[in-house]
Short mmCIF file of C-alpha atoms and ligand atoms in Angstrom, two decimals:
data_model
loop_
_atom_site.label_atom_id
_atom_site.label_comp_id
_atom_site.label_asym_id
_atom_site.label_seq_id
_atom_site.Cartn_x
_atom_site.Cartn_y
_atom_site.Cartn_z
CA MET A 1 -4.33 -22.48 10.30
CA ILE A 2 -7.93 -21.56 9.65
CA VAL A 3 -8.42 -18.44 7.55
CA LEU A 4 -12.06 -17.38 7.71
CA ARG A 5 -12.74 -15.33 4.60
CA ASN A 6 -15.90 -13.20 4.67
CA LYS A 7 -18.66 -14.82 2.64
CA ASN A 8 -19.44 -11.52 0.92
CA ASN A 9 -15.87 -11.00 -0.24
CA PRO A 10 -14.75 -8.76 -1.75
CA ILE A 11 -16.42 -6.41 0.73
CA ILE A 12 -15.56 -3.35 -1.38
CA ARG A 13 -15.62 -3.61 -5.15
CA PRO A 14 -14.59 -0.97 -7.68
CA GLU A 15 -18.09 -1.03 -9.23
CA ALA A 16 -19.43 0.39 -5.96
CA VAL A 17 -17.21 3.46 -6.24
CA LYS A 18 -18.35 6.51 -8.22
CA PRO A 19 -15.62 7.90 -10.48
CA TYR A 20 -14.38 11.28 -9.35
CA LEU A 21 -12.41 12.22 -12.47
CA ASP A 22 -14.02 13.37 -15.71
CA GLY A 23 -13.72 10.82 -18.50
CA CYS A 24 -12.42 8.10 -16.17
CA GLU A 25 -13.63 4.82 -14.71
CA VAL A 26 -12.76 3.27 -11.35
CA ILE A 27 -10.75 0.10 -11.90
CA GLY A 28 -9.58 -0.46 -8.34
CA ALA A 29 -10.57 0.17 -4.73
CA PHE A 30 -7.93 -1.77 -2.83
CA ASN A 31 -4.86 -1.82 -0.50
CA ALA A 32 -6.67 0.18 2.20
CA ALA A 33 -5.25 1.65 5.41
CA LEU A 34 -7.21 0.94 8.57
CA ALA A 35 -8.12 3.04 11.62
CA SER A 36 -10.70 3.16 14.40
CA PHE A 37 -12.18 6.64 14.69
CA LYS A 38 -15.13 7.74 16.84
CA GLY A 39 -16.40 4.18 17.20
CA GLU A 40 -16.29 3.51 13.46
CA THR A 41 -13.97 1.49 11.27
CA VAL A 42 -12.31 3.78 8.76
CA LEU A 43 -10.66 2.46 5.63
CA LEU A 44 -8.57 4.76 3.55
CA LEU A 45 -8.98 3.19 0.14
CA ARG A 46 -6.52 3.38 -2.66
CA ILE A 47 -8.77 4.27 -5.59
CA ALA A 48 -7.38 3.75 -9.08
CA GLU A 49 -9.08 5.56 -11.97
CA ARG A 50 -8.25 5.13 -15.62
CA PRO A 51 -9.32 7.15 -18.68
CA VAL A 52 -12.13 5.45 -20.58
CA GLN A 53 -10.22 4.11 -23.60
CA LYS A 54 -11.04 5.58 -27.00
CA SER A 55 -9.48 3.03 -29.35
CA LYS A 56 -7.71 -0.33 -29.42
CA ASP A 57 -4.60 1.09 -31.07
CA GLN A 58 -3.75 3.65 -28.47
CA LEU A 59 -3.56 3.87 -24.74
CA THR A 60 -4.82 6.97 -22.99
CA VAL A 61 -3.09 7.64 -19.69
CA THR A 62 -3.55 10.39 -17.15
CA PHE A 63 -1.16 12.18 -14.79
CA TYR A 64 -1.11 15.22 -12.55
CA ASN A 65 0.65 18.22 -14.08
CA HIS A 66 1.93 19.99 -10.99
CA GLU A 67 2.96 23.15 -12.88
CA LYS A 68 -0.49 23.63 -14.33
CA LYS A 69 -2.08 22.17 -11.18
CA ARG A 70 -4.42 19.90 -13.11
CA LEU A 71 -4.81 16.39 -14.45
CA GLU A 72 -3.86 15.83 -18.05
CA MET A 73 -4.54 13.01 -20.47
CA HIS A 74 -1.97 11.69 -22.91
CA ASP A 75 -2.40 9.27 -25.83
CA ILE A 76 0.31 6.73 -26.62
CA CYS A 77 0.30 4.56 -29.76
CA LYS A 78 0.50 0.91 -28.77
CA ASP A 79 3.12 0.30 -31.49
CA ASP A 80 5.40 3.06 -30.20
CA GLU A 81 8.67 1.18 -29.70
CA ARG A 82 9.96 3.60 -27.11
CA TYR A 83 7.51 2.13 -24.61
CA ASP A 84 7.22 -1.21 -22.86
CA PHE A 85 3.58 -2.24 -22.39
CA SER A 86 4.25 -5.68 -20.90
CA ASP A 87 3.11 -4.80 -17.35
CA GLU A 88 -0.56 -3.77 -17.26
CA ARG A 89 0.19 -1.39 -14.39
CA GLU A 90 2.62 0.86 -16.22
CA VAL A 91 3.95 2.13 -19.54
CA ARG A 92 7.66 2.26 -19.14
CA ASP A 93 9.77 4.55 -21.29
CA ASN A 94 12.69 2.34 -22.31
CA VAL A 95 14.72 5.01 -23.99
CA LYS A 96 17.04 6.92 -21.72
CA ARG A 97 17.09 10.42 -23.19
CA ASP A 98 16.27 13.94 -22.13
CA GLY A 99 12.73 14.21 -20.96
CA SER A 100 12.11 10.44 -20.84
CA PHE A 101 8.87 9.88 -19.00
CA SER A 102 7.05 6.75 -17.85
CA PHE A 103 3.34 6.59 -17.05
CA LEU A 104 1.02 4.44 -15.01
CA THR A 105 -2.09 3.06 -16.71
CA SER A 106 -4.25 4.44 -13.86
CA ILE A 107 -3.86 7.18 -11.30
CA SER A 108 -4.38 6.38 -7.61
CA TYR A 109 -5.54 8.63 -4.79
CA LEU A 110 -7.07 8.06 -1.33
CA ARG A 111 -10.73 8.05 -0.39
CA ILE A 112 -12.39 7.39 2.98
CA ALA A 113 -14.86 4.56 3.64
CA ARG A 114 -16.64 4.31 7.01
CA SER A 115 -18.44 1.43 8.70
CA CYS A 116 -20.24 0.68 11.96
CA ASP A 117 -19.79 -3.11 11.72
CA GLY A 118 -16.43 -3.30 9.96
CA ILE A 119 -17.93 -5.09 6.96
CA HIS A 120 -20.46 -2.77 5.29
CA PHE A 121 -18.83 0.47 4.22
CA GLU A 122 -20.06 3.80 3.00
CA ILE A 123 -17.59 5.40 0.62
CA ASP A 124 -17.09 9.17 0.36
CA ASP A 125 -17.77 10.73 -3.03
CA LYS A 126 -14.65 12.85 -2.97
CA PRO A 127 -10.97 12.10 -2.43
CA PHE A 128 -9.47 12.64 1.00
CA ILE A 129 -5.91 12.99 -0.32
CA PHE A 130 -5.34 13.70 -4.00
CA PRO A 131 -2.07 14.23 -5.92
CA SER A 132 -1.01 17.86 -5.62
CA THR A 133 2.80 18.02 -5.64
CA GLU A 134 5.61 17.28 -8.07
CA TYR A 135 6.31 14.03 -6.16
CA GLU A 136 2.76 12.76 -6.73
CA THR A 137 2.32 13.27 -10.49
CA LEU A 138 1.66 9.56 -11.11
CA GLY A 139 -0.46 9.07 -8.00
CA ILE A 140 -0.46 8.16 -4.35
CA GLU A 141 -0.73 4.54 -3.30
CA ASP A 142 -0.83 1.96 -0.52
CA PRO A 143 -1.52 4.04 2.61
CA ARG A 144 -1.09 2.92 6.21
CA ILE A 145 -2.31 4.66 9.36
CA THR A 146 -0.66 4.64 12.78
CA GLN A 147 -2.68 6.12 15.63
CA ILE A 148 -0.65 7.69 18.42
CA GLY A 149 -2.85 9.26 21.08
CA ASP A 150 -5.48 11.36 19.29
CA GLU A 151 -3.33 11.80 16.21
CA TYR A 152 -3.50 9.67 13.11
CA TYR A 153 -0.33 9.52 11.04
CA ILE A 154 -1.16 8.62 7.46
CA TYR A 155 1.69 7.71 5.15
CA PHE A 156 1.64 6.47 1.57
CA THR A 157 3.81 6.08 -1.49
CA SER A 158 4.09 9.08 -3.77
CA VAL A 159 4.80 8.09 -7.34
CA SER A 160 6.40 10.37 -9.93
CA ASN A 161 9.19 10.28 -12.48
CA TYR A 162 11.50 11.27 -9.62
CA GLY A 163 10.90 7.80 -8.16
CA ILE A 164 8.70 6.25 -5.51
CA CYS A 165 9.00 7.69 -2.03
CA GLU A 166 7.06 7.70 1.23
CA GLU A 167 5.21 10.77 2.37
CA MET A 168 3.39 11.49 5.64
CA VAL A 169 0.45 13.62 6.74
CA ARG A 170 -1.26 13.95 10.10
CA THR A 171 -4.95 14.30 10.98
CA THR A 172 -7.07 14.34 14.11
CA ASP A 173 -10.50 14.46 12.44
CA PHE A 174 -10.24 12.74 9.03
CA GLU A 175 -11.28 16.05 7.50
CA HIS A 176 -8.18 18.20 7.59
CA ILE A 177 -4.60 17.13 7.01
CA GLU A 178 -1.27 18.63 7.91
CA ARG A 179 1.46 17.63 5.48
CA MET A 180 4.71 16.49 7.10
CA GLY A 181 6.78 15.96 3.96
CA ILE A 182 8.65 12.99 2.57
CA ILE A 183 9.88 10.67 5.30
CA PHE A 184 11.78 8.18 3.11
CA SER A 185 13.41 9.23 -0.18
CA PRO A 186 13.30 7.17 -3.45
CA GLU A 187 13.08 4.36 -3.83
CA ASN A 188 11.36 3.32 -0.67
CA LYS A 189 7.86 2.07 0.11
CA ASP A 190 5.89 -0.30 2.36
CA VAL A 191 6.58 1.81 5.44
CA VAL A 192 4.77 0.84 8.65
CA ILE A 193 5.27 2.78 11.86
CA PHE A 194 4.94 1.01 15.22
CA PRO A 195 2.09 2.47 17.32
CA GLU A 196 4.21 3.42 20.34
CA LYS A 197 7.74 4.35 21.36
CA ILE A 198 9.92 1.36 22.23
CA GLY A 199 12.84 2.08 24.57
CA GLY A 200 12.33 5.79 23.95
CA LYS A 201 12.34 5.57 20.13
CA TYR A 202 9.80 5.26 17.33
CA TYR A 203 10.45 2.48 14.83
CA ALA A 204 9.41 2.05 11.20
CA LEU A 205 9.75 -0.89 8.88
CA ASN A 206 10.47 0.16 5.32
CA ARG A 207 11.50 -1.30 1.99
CA PRO A 208 14.30 0.37 0.07
CA VAL A 209 14.75 -0.85 -3.52
CA PRO A 210 18.50 -0.91 -4.16
CA LYS A 211 19.39 -0.72 -7.87
CA ALA A 212 23.15 -1.33 -8.19
CA THR A 213 23.42 -4.33 -5.85
CA GLY A 214 21.01 -5.76 -3.28
CA ASN A 215 17.35 -6.74 -3.19
CA PRO A 216 13.96 -5.32 -2.19
CA GLU A 217 14.00 -6.40 1.47
CA ILE A 218 12.65 -5.13 4.81
CA TRP A 219 14.68 -2.61 6.80
CA ILE A 220 14.00 -1.03 10.18
CA SER A 221 14.71 2.60 11.11
CA GLU A 222 14.43 4.76 14.22
CA SER A 223 13.14 8.23 14.96
CA GLN A 224 12.56 10.56 17.88
CA ASN A 225 9.78 12.54 16.23
CA LEU A 226 8.26 10.35 13.46
CA GLN A 227 9.59 12.75 10.82
CA TYR A 228 13.38 12.24 10.69
CA TRP A 229 14.46 8.61 10.43
CA GLY A 230 17.92 7.10 10.89
CA ASN A 231 20.06 4.28 12.28
CA HIS A 232 18.74 2.13 9.40
CA LYS A 233 19.27 -1.63 9.67
CA ARG A 234 18.43 -4.51 7.37
CA LEU A 235 15.83 -6.58 9.23
CA MET A 236 15.01 -9.50 6.97
CA GLY A 237 15.76 -10.75 3.50
CA LEU A 238 14.43 -12.81 0.63
CA ARG A 239 14.28 -16.59 0.79
CA PRO A 240 15.33 -18.29 -2.46
CA LYS A 241 12.81 -20.75 -3.99
CA SER A 242 10.18 -19.69 -1.47
CA TRP A 243 6.89 -17.75 -1.72
CA ASP A 244 8.87 -14.65 -0.59
CA SER A 245 11.82 -15.13 -2.96
CA THR A 246 11.79 -11.93 -5.00
CA ARG A 247 10.28 -9.04 -3.05
CA ILE A 248 9.12 -8.56 0.52
CA GLY A 249 7.55 -5.56 2.24
CA ALA A 250 5.80 -4.77 5.50
CA GLY A 251 2.00 -4.90 5.39
CA ALA A 252 -0.12 -4.08 8.42
CA VAL A 253 0.92 -1.82 11.29
CA PRO A 254 2.55 -4.21 13.82
CA ILE A 255 0.22 -5.75 16.40
CA LYS A 256 1.46 -5.93 19.99
CA THR A 257 1.03 -9.44 21.46
CA PRO A 258 2.40 -10.93 24.71
CA GLU A 259 4.90 -12.91 22.59
CA GLY A 260 6.23 -10.00 20.54
CA TRP A 261 5.29 -7.58 17.80
CA LEU A 262 3.39 -9.45 15.10
CA GLU A 263 4.03 -8.15 11.60
CA ILE A 264 1.99 -9.39 8.67
CA TYR A 265 4.06 -8.77 5.55
CA HIS A 266 3.80 -9.56 1.86
CA GLY A 267 6.19 -11.64 -0.17
CA ALA A 268 6.21 -12.10 -3.93
CA THR A 269 7.78 -14.51 -6.38
CA ALA A 270 9.41 -13.60 -9.70
CA GLU A 271 6.02 -14.36 -11.29
CA ASN A 272 4.42 -11.62 -9.14
CA ARG A 273 2.41 -13.97 -6.96
CA TYR A 274 1.83 -12.09 -3.70
CA CYS A 275 1.19 -13.95 -0.42
CA LEU A 276 0.98 -12.81 3.20
CA GLY A 277 3.33 -14.10 5.87
CA ALA A 278 4.02 -13.45 9.55
CA VAL A 279 7.07 -12.52 11.56
CA LEU A 280 7.43 -11.93 15.29
CA LEU A 281 9.74 -9.16 16.52
CA ASP A 282 11.13 -8.65 20.01
CA LEU A 283 8.84 -6.50 22.19
CA SER A 284 11.64 -4.38 23.64
CA ASP A 285 13.94 -4.41 20.57
CA PRO A 286 12.06 -4.83 17.28
CA THR A 287 15.33 -5.02 15.35
CA LYS A 288 15.50 -8.63 16.68
CA ILE A 289 13.50 -11.34 14.92
CA ILE A 290 12.07 -13.95 17.28
CA SER A 291 10.51 -16.10 14.58
CA ARG A 292 9.58 -15.92 10.90
CA GLY A 293 6.95 -18.28 9.49
CA LYS A 294 8.16 -20.67 6.79
CA LEU A 295 4.76 -20.87 5.11
CA PRO A 296 2.45 -18.00 4.19
CA ILE A 297 -0.59 -17.33 6.37
CA MET A 298 -2.61 -16.50 3.27
CA GLU A 299 -2.17 -17.29 -0.43
CA PRO A 300 -4.27 -16.16 -3.41
CA GLU A 301 -6.81 -18.99 -3.66
CA GLU A 302 -10.32 -17.65 -4.18
CA SER A 303 -11.23 -16.43 -7.69
CA TYR A 304 -11.32 -12.80 -6.51
CA GLU A 305 -7.74 -13.27 -5.31
CA THR A 306 -6.42 -15.01 -8.42
CA GLU A 307 -8.27 -13.00 -11.07
CA GLY A 308 -8.70 -9.28 -11.60
CA PHE A 309 -6.73 -6.30 -12.84
CA PHE A 310 -3.47 -7.84 -11.55
CA GLY A 311 -4.30 -11.36 -10.42
CA ASN A 312 -2.68 -13.58 -7.79
CA VAL A 313 -2.24 -10.77 -5.30
CA VAL A 314 -3.22 -10.63 -1.62
CA PHE A 315 -1.75 -7.48 -0.08
CA THR A 316 -2.54 -5.96 3.32
CA CYS A 317 -2.14 -2.40 4.57
CA GLY A 318 -4.15 -2.88 7.77
CA ALA A 319 -5.12 -5.46 10.40
CA LEU A 320 -6.12 -5.30 14.04
CA CYS A 321 -6.52 -7.79 16.83
CA GLU A 322 -9.74 -7.94 18.86
CA ASN A 323 -10.59 -10.61 21.44
CA GLY A 324 -7.87 -12.93 20.20
CA MET A 325 -8.95 -12.59 16.56
CA VAL A 326 -6.82 -10.96 13.89
CA ARG A 327 -9.12 -8.99 11.58
CA LEU A 328 -7.40 -8.62 8.27
CA TYR A 329 -8.34 -6.18 5.52
CA TYR A 330 -6.51 -6.97 2.32
CA GLY A 331 -6.37 -5.89 -1.28
CA VAL A 332 -7.11 -8.56 -3.86
CA SER A 333 -5.76 -8.57 -7.43
CA ASP A 334 -5.16 -4.81 -7.28
CA SER A 335 -8.95 -4.53 -7.68
CA ALA A 336 -10.95 -4.79 -4.46
CA VAL A 337 -10.87 -5.07 -0.65
CA ALA A 338 -11.50 -8.40 1.07
CA TYR A 339 -11.77 -9.32 4.74
CA ALA A 340 -10.69 -12.38 6.71
CA GLN A 341 -10.27 -13.44 10.32
CA ILE A 342 -7.52 -15.63 11.71
CA LYS A 343 -7.10 -16.64 15.35
CA LEU A 344 -4.09 -14.86 16.83
CA SER A 345 -3.14 -18.10 18.62
CA ASP A 346 -3.04 -19.97 15.26
CA ILE A 347 -0.54 -17.48 13.90
CA LEU A 348 1.53 -17.48 17.09
CA ASP A 349 1.53 -21.30 17.19
CA MET A 350 2.90 -21.37 13.67
CA LEU A 351 5.61 -18.93 14.70
C1 MAN B 1 3.37 -3.33 -5.62
C2 MAN B 1 2.46 -2.18 -5.20
C3 MAN B 1 1.14 -2.68 -4.66
C4 MAN B 1 0.52 -3.73 -5.53
C5 MAN B 1 1.52 -4.82 -5.84
C6 MAN B 1 0.97 -5.81 -6.85
O1 MAN B 1 3.90 -3.93 -4.48
O2 MAN B 1 2.22 -1.36 -6.31
O3 MAN B 1 0.26 -1.60 -4.61
O4 MAN B 1 -0.61 -4.27 -4.88
O5 MAN B 1 2.68 -4.26 -6.39
O6 MAN B 1 0.71 -5.18 -8.07
#
């Protein structure tokens, strides 16, 4: 399979994004949702900003205080034994007690980037969707967009100390949004909604994270109205000793092909190496898997994919197919957005 990476990758880098928050720097512009709107390519970027650090001995974090309706900064001593600093993405409170509170090392929100050629983007100065509720105190992440008629359904993970859940808003103009509430309760993420009704029902892939027993795997759910989801079924699981052995989640909104619905999903190992793979679902019943690729279609190989804030990550939230070519936008190393093209027939042949 030939994966044609853009020679200017990453096409969007965090350095090109002006910080929006006082006292913060942009450390990531990545995992972007994709839409076509008024002849332009729109990316809804996940922007991660972090407080500029004041000293080596402490970590300054920020979060949205929903009661005071403002962002707050908080300093944590790096030798504070209550906290686990081993994952650069979070500061986990290990002590289960009243008021225990974990933080993320950056706060994410969504910002629009527009392009006429799909490669060169102009990025808005201000956020499009910014944390504003008690479910979003630690940020909003990893959006996807499903267009149905003239309406664009935007859904993303809301992160707070209540857990990670999936929330949805609707827009017709990429200026105003109508909030539609939480569509999947904690812990659930990596939701992708199919772009049309199938047999009279909407379908969404999603990724619950069971805690007592079970694994982070891909489920499929149905809805009549895009807001209330049910008849949940487990669609596909982890594969031991493989590139998708520890965690899998849907990536891009499914692409309709003559052979079936093509879903590009991510799989990770215990070492947090994220690759992209492909699965083909039945056109008239997407709860049926026709074929799942043994090998990934993309692995972190280039330096911008192996190095960065959180290296060895390729992660897509949006792809489209044009003239037999799959155009893939993908986040690299939780830092930037890259672009690649793969022939649809190459992926289907593999499947
Ligand atoms: C999780 C999410 C993604 C992120 C990967 C890798 O799946 O937080 O946003 O890209 O981890 O860090």
